[in-house]
């Protein structure tokens, strides 16, 4: 990956949470880029990027795929996850219950890529 591309790349790590005794799903976001590192409270940034049309479910990455991009920035995926967990703990006073990865993740990603006429992921 060339340096100019890496300098302009942002990786968003989105935490979704199910609100107990409710059908609501909440969320929190952190962002990583080469210049600023990890940033908390990136929800508005993510929202603006989505409005520009350059972030969407076609961008969904596995943890391993995201780490490849983060390697070029000198950042670790686990640090972003830790930030989200610590923020959840600070706000709620207890640790989140972490669920396994969405079993339909690759199916949703592939359908989105097909809909957007992007090549399939290997």
mmCIF file of N, CA, C and O in Angstrom, residues 9-83:
data_model
loop_
_atom_site.group_PDB
_atom_site.id
_atom_site.type_symbol
_atom_site.label_atom_id
_atom_site.label_comp_id
_atom_site.label_asym_id
_atom_site.label_seq_id
_atom_site.Cartn_x
_atom_site.Cartn_y
_atom_site.Cartn_z
ATOM 1 N N UNK A 9 -6.242 7.170 4.787
ATOM 2 C CA UNK A 9 -7.123 6.066 5.142
ATOM 3 C C UNK A 9 -7.591 6.194 6.588
ATOM 4 O O UNK A 9 -6.820 6.552 7.469
ATOM 5 N N UNK A 10 -8.870 5.923 6.821
ATOM 6 C CA UNK A 10 -9.409 5.838 8.178
ATOM 7 C C UNK A 10 -10.088 4.488 8.336
ATOM 8 O O UNK A 10 -10.757 4.012 7.425
ATOM 9 N N UNK A 11 -9.890 3.882 9.492
ATOM 10 C CA UNK A 11 -10.558 2.633 9.834
ATOM 11 C C UNK A 11 -11.490 2.943 10.998
ATOM 12 O O UNK A 11 -11.064 3.503 12.010
ATOM 13 N N UNK A 12 -12.768 2.622 10.839
ATOM 14 C CA UNK A 12 -13.762 2.829 11.888
ATOM 15 C C UNK A 12 -14.071 1.484 12.530
ATOM 16 O O UNK A 12 -14.351 0.511 11.833
ATOM 17 N N UNK A 13 -14.023 1.449 13.834
ATOM 18 C CA UNK A 13 -14.387 0.261 14.590
ATOM 19 C C UNK A 13 -15.700 0.576 15.289
ATOM 20 O O UNK A 13 -15.772 1.492 16.111
ATOM 21 N N UNK A 14 -16.751 -0.142 14.915
ATOM 22 C CA UNK A 14 -18.095 0.141 15.413
ATOM 23 C C UNK A 14 -18.496 -0.944 16.404
ATOM 24 O O UNK A 14 -18.404 -2.126 16.108
ATOM 25 N N UNK A 15 -18.926 -0.513 17.573
ATOM 26 C CA UNK A 15 -19.433 -1.418 18.594
ATOM 27 C C UNK A 15 -20.946 -1.267 18.633
ATOM 28 O O UNK A 15 -21.460 -0.176 18.811
ATOM 29 N N UNK A 16 -21.642 -2.358 18.396
ATOM 30 C CA UNK A 16 -23.097 -2.336 18.524
ATOM 31 C C UNK A 16 -23.449 -3.045 19.816
ATOM 32 O O UNK A 16 -22.817 -4.009 20.198
ATOM 33 N N UNK A 17 -24.470 -2.538 20.487
ATOM 34 C CA UNK A 17 -24.883 -3.180 21.728
ATOM 35 C C UNK A 17 -26.406 -3.289 21.754
ATOM 36 O O UNK A 17 -27.106 -2.388 21.328
ATOM 37 N N UNK A 18 -26.842 -4.410 22.264
ATOM 38 C CA UNK A 18 -28.271 -4.637 22.445
ATOM 39 C C UNK A 18 -28.619 -4.101 23.820
ATOM 40 O O UNK A 18 -27.973 -4.428 24.817
ATOM 41 N N UNK A 19 -29.631 -3.275 23.881
ATOM 42 C CA UNK A 19 -30.083 -2.718 25.154
ATOM 43 C C UNK A 19 -30.982 -3.753 25.817
ATOM 44 O O UNK A 19 -31.989 -4.158 25.236
ATOM 45 N N UNK A 20 -30.606 -4.224 27.039
ATOM 46 C CA UNK A 20 -31.408 -5.263 27.708
ATOM 47 C C UNK A 20 -32.876 -4.858 27.852
ATOM 48 O O UNK A 20 -33.184 -3.686 28.055
ATOM 49 N N UNK A 21 -33.749 -5.837 27.747
ATOM 50 C CA UNK A 21 -35.197 -5.629 27.903
ATOM 51 C C UNK A 21 -35.731 -4.591 26.923
ATOM 52 O O UNK A 21 -36.643 -3.831 27.230
ATOM 53 N N UNK A 22 -35.150 -4.548 25.758
ATOM 54 C CA UNK A 22 -35.557 -3.572 24.751
ATOM 55 C C UNK A 22 -35.208 -4.134 23.376
ATOM 56 O O UNK A 22 -34.373 -5.012 23.249
ATOM 57 N N UNK A 23 -35.844 -3.596 22.369
ATOM 58 C CA UNK A 23 -35.494 -4.003 21.006
ATOM 59 C C UNK A 23 -34.488 -3.021 20.404
ATOM 60 O O UNK A 23 -34.135 -3.128 19.244
ATOM 61 N N UNK A 24 -34.021 -2.057 21.212
ATOM 62 C CA UNK A 24 -33.088 -1.048 20.710
ATOM 63 C C UNK A 24 -31.670 -1.599 20.618
ATOM 64 O O UNK A 24 -31.251 -2.412 21.422
ATOM 65 N N UNK A 25 -30.944 -1.102 19.622
ATOM 66 C CA UNK A 25 -29.533 -1.409 19.476
ATOM 67 C C UNK A 25 -28.788 -0.085 19.514
ATOM 68 O O UNK A 25 -29.101 0.831 18.762
ATOM 69 N N UNK A 26 -27.839 0.024 20.423
ATOM 70 C CA UNK A 26 -27.028 1.228 20.532
ATOM 71 C C UNK A 26 -25.692 1.012 19.849
ATOM 72 O O UNK A 26 -25.382 -0.076 19.383
ATOM 73 N N UNK A 27 -24.895 2.055 19.794
ATOM 74 C CA UNK A 27 -23.600 1.910 19.162
ATOM 75 C C UNK A 27 -22.613 2.952 19.629
ATOM 76 O O UNK A 27 -22.983 3.975 20.201
ATOM 77 N N UNK A 28 -21.357 2.665 19.391
ATOM 78 C CA UNK A 28 -20.264 3.583 19.668
ATOM 79 C C UNK A 28 -19.201 3.326 18.605
ATOM 80 O O UNK A 28 -19.134 2.232 18.051
ATOM 81 N N UNK A 29 -18.386 4.326 18.348
ATOM 82 C CA UNK A 29 -17.412 4.227 17.261
ATOM 83 C C UNK A 29 -16.085 4.820 17.709
ATOM 84 O O UNK A 29 -16.056 5.822 18.412
ATOM 85 N N UNK A 30 -14.997 4.191 17.294
ATOM 86 C CA UNK A 30 -13.678 4.806 17.366
ATOM 87 C C UNK A 30 -13.099 4.788 15.959
ATOM 88 O O UNK A 30 -13.477 3.962 15.123
ATOM 89 N N UNK A 31 -12.205 5.738 15.706
ATOM 90 C CA UNK A 31 -11.601 5.845 14.373
ATOM 91 C C UNK A 31 -10.092 5.808 14.522
ATOM 92 O O UNK A 31 -9.531 6.333 15.473
ATOM 93 N N UNK A 32 -9.450 5.206 13.530
ATOM 94 C CA UNK A 32 -7.993 5.180 13.487
ATOM 95 C C UNK A 32 -7.527 5.771 12.164
ATOM 96 O O UNK A 32 -8.111 5.502 11.113
ATOM 97 N N UNK A 33 -6.506 6.606 12.230
ATOM 98 C CA UNK A 33 -5.801 7.028 11.023
ATOM 99 C C UNK A 33 -4.348 7.280 11.374
ATOM 100 O O UNK A 33 -3.985 7.381 12.551
ATOM 101 N N UNK A 34 -3.502 7.349 10.367
ATOM 102 C CA UNK A 34 -2.061 7.439 10.582
ATOM 103 C C UNK A 34 -1.673 8.714 11.317
ATOM 104 O O UNK A 34 -0.773 8.705 12.151
ATOM 105 N N UNK A 35 -2.337 9.799 11.036
ATOM 106 C CA UNK A 35 -1.953 11.095 11.606
ATOM 107 C C UNK A 35 -2.376 11.240 13.067
ATOM 108 O O UNK A 35 -1.628 11.741 13.897
ATOM 109 N N UNK A 36 -3.587 10.781 13.397
ATOM 110 C CA UNK A 36 -4.152 11.025 14.729
ATOM 111 C C UNK A 36 -4.173 9.790 15.631
ATOM 112 O O UNK A 36 -4.492 9.911 16.810
ATOM 113 N N UNK A 37 -3.894 8.606 15.102
ATOM 114 C CA UNK A 37 -4.006 7.384 15.900
ATOM 115 C C UNK A 37 -5.470 7.055 16.139
ATOM 116 O O UNK A 37 -6.326 7.350 15.319
ATOM 117 N N UNK A 38 -5.756 6.447 17.278
ATOM 118 C CA UNK A 38 -7.129 6.100 17.639
ATOM 119 C C UNK A 38 -7.816 7.306 18.248
ATOM 120 O O UNK A 38 -7.231 8.007 19.074
ATOM 121 N N UNK A 39 -9.066 7.549 17.867
ATOM 122 C CA UNK A 39 -9.862 8.642 18.409
ATOM 123 C C UNK A 39 -11.195 8.112 18.904
ATOM 124 O O UNK A 39 -11.878 7.374 18.194
ATOM 125 N N UNK A 40 -11.562 8.512 20.109
ATOM 126 C CA UNK A 40 -12.864 8.156 20.681
ATOM 127 C C UNK A 40 -13.930 9.094 20.130
ATOM 128 O O UNK A 40 -13.620 10.164 19.615
ATOM 129 N N UNK A 41 -15.170 8.720 20.258
ATOM 130 C CA UNK A 41 -16.314 9.558 19.873
ATOM 131 C C UNK A 41 -16.261 9.976 18.407
ATOM 132 O O UNK A 41 -16.405 11.144 18.073
ATOM 133 N N UNK A 42 -16.054 9.031 17.556
ATOM 134 C CA UNK A 42 -15.962 9.308 16.127
ATOM 135 C C UNK A 42 -17.299 9.145 15.417
ATOM 136 O O UNK A 42 -17.358 9.129 14.196
ATOM 137 N N UNK A 43 -18.416 9.056 16.170
ATOM 138 C CA UNK A 43 -19.724 8.811 15.553
ATOM 139 C C UNK A 43 -20.062 9.866 14.510
ATOM 140 O O UNK A 43 -20.505 9.543 13.418
ATOM 141 N N UNK A 44 -19.880 11.141 14.848
ATOM 142 C CA UNK A 44 -20.204 12.207 13.891
ATOM 143 C C UNK A 44 -19.324 12.126 12.655
ATOM 144 O O UNK A 44 -19.769 12.399 11.543
ATOM 145 N N UNK A 45 -18.056 11.750 12.842
ATOM 146 C CA UNK A 45 -17.147 11.597 11.703
ATOM 147 C C UNK A 45 -17.645 10.471 10.812
ATOM 148 O O UNK A 45 -17.711 10.617 9.587
ATOM 149 N N UNK A 46 -18.015 9.346 11.410
ATOM 150 C CA UNK A 46 -18.540 8.219 10.637
ATOM 151 C C UNK A 46 -19.803 8.628 9.900
ATOM 152 O O UNK A 46 -19.968 8.332 8.718
ATOM 153 N N UNK A 47 -20.690 9.340 10.579
ATOM 154 C CA UNK A 47 -21.952 9.778 9.964
ATOM 155 C C UNK A 47 -21.672 10.667 8.734
ATOM 156 O O UNK A 47 -22.281 10.501 7.681
ATOM 157 N N UNK A 48 -20.724 11.610 8.872
ATOM 158 C CA UNK A 48 -20.371 12.473 7.736
ATOM 159 C C UNK A 48 -19.786 11.665 6.589
ATOM 160 O O UNK A 48 -20.090 11.891 5.429
ATOM 161 N N UNK A 49 -18.933 10.696 6.887
ATOM 162 C CA UNK A 49 -18.328 9.867 5.839
ATOM 163 C C UNK A 49 -19.433 9.093 5.109
ATOM 164 O O UNK A 49 -19.404 8.956 3.896
ATOM 165 N N UNK A 50 -20.409 8.574 5.854
ATOM 166 C CA UNK A 50 -21.504 7.840 5.229
ATOM 167 C C UNK A 50 -22.312 8.762 4.321
ATOM 168 O O UNK A 50 -22.728 8.365 3.243
ATOM 169 N N UNK A 51 -22.505 10.019 4.748
ATOM 170 C CA UNK A 51 -23.250 10.972 3.932
ATOM 171 C C UNK A 51 -22.521 11.267 2.631
ATOM 172 O O UNK A 51 -23.133 11.504 1.596
ATOM 173 N N UNK A 52 -21.177 11.252 2.660
ATOM 174 C CA UNK A 52 -20.398 11.465 1.442
ATOM 175 C C UNK A 52 -20.422 10.233 0.538
ATOM 176 O O UNK A 52 -19.990 10.285 -0.602
ATOM 177 N N UNK A 53 -20.900 9.126 1.065
ATOM 178 C CA UNK A 53 -21.011 7.911 0.264
ATOM 179 C C UNK A 53 -19.730 7.116 0.174
ATOM 180 O O UNK A 53 -19.624 6.214 -0.644
ATOM 181 N N UNK A 54 -18.732 7.431 1.008
ATOM 182 C CA UNK A 54 -17.487 6.679 0.898
ATOM 183 C C UNK A 54 -17.270 5.707 2.055
ATOM 184 O O UNK A 54 -16.195 5.166 2.233
ATOM 185 N N UNK A 55 -18.299 5.461 2.850
ATOM 186 C CA UNK A 55 -18.272 4.433 3.879
ATOM 187 C C UNK A 55 -19.590 3.697 3.773
ATOM 188 O O UNK A 55 -20.631 4.295 3.620
ATOM 189 N N UNK A 56 -19.535 2.414 3.828
ATOM 190 C CA UNK A 56 -20.772 1.644 3.771
ATOM 191 C C UNK A 56 -20.488 0.207 4.067
ATOM 192 O O UNK A 56 -19.355 -0.167 4.353
ATOM 193 N N UNK A 57 -21.518 -0.616 3.952
ATOM 194 C CA UNK A 57 -21.299 -2.013 4.304
ATOM 195 C C UNK A 57 -20.407 -2.733 3.304
ATOM 196 O O UNK A 57 -19.947 -3.819 3.573
ATOM 197 N N UNK A 58 -20.122 -2.113 2.149
ATOM 198 C CA UNK A 58 -19.143 -2.704 1.244
ATOM 199 C C UNK A 58 -17.744 -2.639 1.842
ATOM 200 O O UNK A 58 -16.836 -3.310 1.388
ATOM 201 N N UNK A 59 -17.581 -1.821 2.884
ATOM 202 C CA UNK A 59 -16.276 -1.652 3.496
ATOM 203 C C UNK A 59 -16.064 -2.601 4.673
ATOM 204 O O UNK A 59 -15.025 -2.539 5.316
ATOM 205 N N UNK A 60 -17.031 -3.422 5.019
ATOM 206 C CA UNK A 60 -16.897 -4.305 6.166
ATOM 207 C C UNK A 60 -15.657 -5.179 6.033
ATOM 208 O O UNK A 60 -15.405 -5.768 4.991
ATOM 209 N N UNK A 61 -14.877 -5.221 7.092
ATOM 210 C CA UNK A 61 -13.643 -5.996 7.115
ATOM 211 C C UNK A 61 -13.661 -6.953 8.297
ATOM 212 O O UNK A 61 -14.239 -6.647 9.333
ATOM 213 N N UNK A 62 -12.980 -8.060 8.150
ATOM 214 C CA UNK A 62 -12.758 -8.918 9.306
ATOM 215 C C UNK A 62 -11.705 -8.235 10.184
ATOM 216 O O UNK A 62 -11.021 -7.302 9.745
ATOM 217 N N UNK A 63 -11.550 -8.710 11.404
ATOM 218 C CA UNK A 63 -10.518 -8.151 12.290
ATOM 219 C C UNK A 63 -9.142 -8.249 11.634
ATOM 220 O O UNK A 63 -8.347 -7.310 11.699
ATOM 221 N N UNK A 64 -8.879 -9.381 11.002
ATOM 222 C CA UNK A 64 -7.577 -9.604 10.377
ATOM 223 C C UNK A 64 -7.348 -8.650 9.207
ATOM 224 O O UNK A 64 -6.247 -8.117 9.017
ATOM 225 N N UNK A 65 -8.389 -8.440 8.394
ATOM 226 C CA UNK A 65 -8.265 -7.513 7.263
ATOM 227 C C UNK A 65 -8.033 -6.089 7.761
ATOM 228 O O UNK A 65 -7.202 -5.361 7.217
ATOM 229 N N UNK A 66 -8.751 -5.698 8.808
ATOM 230 C CA UNK A 66 -8.574 -4.355 9.369
ATOM 231 C C UNK A 66 -7.154 -4.190 9.898
ATOM 232 O O UNK A 66 -6.528 -3.141 9.708
ATOM 233 N N UNK A 67 -6.613 -5.226 10.543
ATOM 234 C CA UNK A 67 -5.266 -5.130 11.101
ATOM 235 C C UNK A 67 -4.228 -4.904 10.004
ATOM 236 O O UNK A 67 -3.240 -4.203 10.219
ATOM 237 N N UNK A 68 -4.451 -5.453 8.826
ATOM 238 C CA UNK A 68 -3.517 -5.224 7.711
ATOM 239 C C UNK A 68 -3.414 -3.734 7.394
ATOM 240 O O UNK A 68 -2.324 -3.216 7.169
ATOM 241 N N UNK A 69 -4.547 -3.042 7.370
ATOM 242 C CA UNK A 69 -4.535 -1.591 7.133
ATOM 243 C C UNK A 69 -3.910 -0.865 8.317
ATOM 244 O O UNK A 69 -3.139 0.080 8.151
ATOM 245 N N UNK A 70 -4.259 -1.300 9.526
ATOM 246 C CA UNK A 70 -3.740 -0.648 10.725
ATOM 247 C C UNK A 70 -2.230 -0.823 10.849
ATOM 248 O O UNK A 70 -1.543 0.060 11.376
ATOM 249 N N UNK A 71 -1.703 -1.943 10.344
ATOM 250 C CA UNK A 71 -0.252 -2.159 10.364
ATOM 251 C C UNK A 71 0.477 -1.025 9.650
ATOM 252 O O UNK A 71 1.530 -0.580 10.099
ATOM 253 N N UNK A 72 -0.094 -0.546 8.538
ATOM 254 C CA UNK A 72 0.554 0.536 7.785
ATOM 255 C C UNK A 72 0.559 1.839 8.571
ATOM 256 O O UNK A 72 1.343 2.736 8.283
ATOM 257 N N UNK A 73 -0.329 1.942 9.573
ATOM 258 C CA UNK A 73 -0.422 3.136 10.416
ATOM 259 C C UNK A 73 0.342 2.968 11.726
ATOM 260 O O UNK A 73 0.404 3.891 12.533
ATOM 261 N N UNK A 74 0.867 1.767 11.952
ATOM 262 C CA UNK A 74 1.543 1.488 13.214
ATOM 263 C C UNK A 74 0.580 1.358 14.376
ATOM 264 O O UNK A 74 0.948 1.647 15.518
ATOM 265 N N UNK A 75 -0.653 0.924 14.113
ATOM 266 C CA UNK A 75 -1.688 0.818 15.145
ATOM 267 C C UNK A 75 -2.130 -0.630 15.306
ATOM 268 O O UNK A 75 -1.969 -1.448 14.403
ATOM 269 N N UNK A 76 -2.724 -0.917 16.468
ATOM 270 C CA UNK A 76 -3.216 -2.264 16.745
ATOM 271 C C UNK A 76 -4.733 -2.257 16.889
ATOM 272 O O UNK A 76 -5.298 -1.409 17.587
ATOM 273 N N UNK A 77 -5.385 -3.211 16.251
ATOM 274 C CA UNK A 77 -6.837 -3.372 16.310
ATOM 275 C C UNK A 77 -7.302 -3.513 17.758
ATOM 276 O O UNK A 77 -8.315 -2.933 18.162
ATOM 277 N N UNK A 78 -6.551 -4.272 18.554
ATOM 278 C CA UNK A 78 -6.934 -4.533 19.945
ATOM 279 C C UNK A 78 -7.019 -3.241 20.759
ATOM 280 O O UNK A 78 -7.801 -3.151 21.695
ATOM 281 N N UNK A 79 -6.217 -2.221 20.411
ATOM 282 C CA UNK A 79 -6.274 -0.952 21.139
ATOM 283 C C UNK A 79 -7.621 -0.254 20.912
ATOM 284 O O UNK A 79 -8.178 0.338 21.836
ATOM 285 N N UNK A 80 -8.133 -0.321 19.701
ATOM 286 C CA UNK A 80 -9.448 0.251 19.411
ATOM 287 C C UNK A 80 -10.550 -0.474 20.157
ATOM 288 O O UNK A 80 -11.458 0.142 20.725
ATOM 289 N N UNK A 81 -10.479 -1.800 20.171
ATOM 290 C CA UNK A 81 -11.467 -2.586 20.921
ATOM 291 C C UNK A 81 -11.412 -2.238 22.403
ATOM 292 O O UNK A 81 -12.446 -2.072 23.050
ATOM 293 N N UNK A 82 -10.199 -2.111 22.948
ATOM 294 C CA UNK A 82 -10.041 -1.775 24.360
ATOM 295 C C UNK A 82 -10.674 -0.420 24.665
ATOM 296 O O UNK A 82 -11.350 -0.257 25.683
ATOM 297 N N UNK A 83 -10.509 0.563 23.763
ATOM 298 C CA UNK A 83 -11.111 1.882 23.969
ATOM 299 C C UNK A 83 -12.628 1.779 24.060
ATOM 300 O O UNK A 83 -13.254 2.409 24.913
#
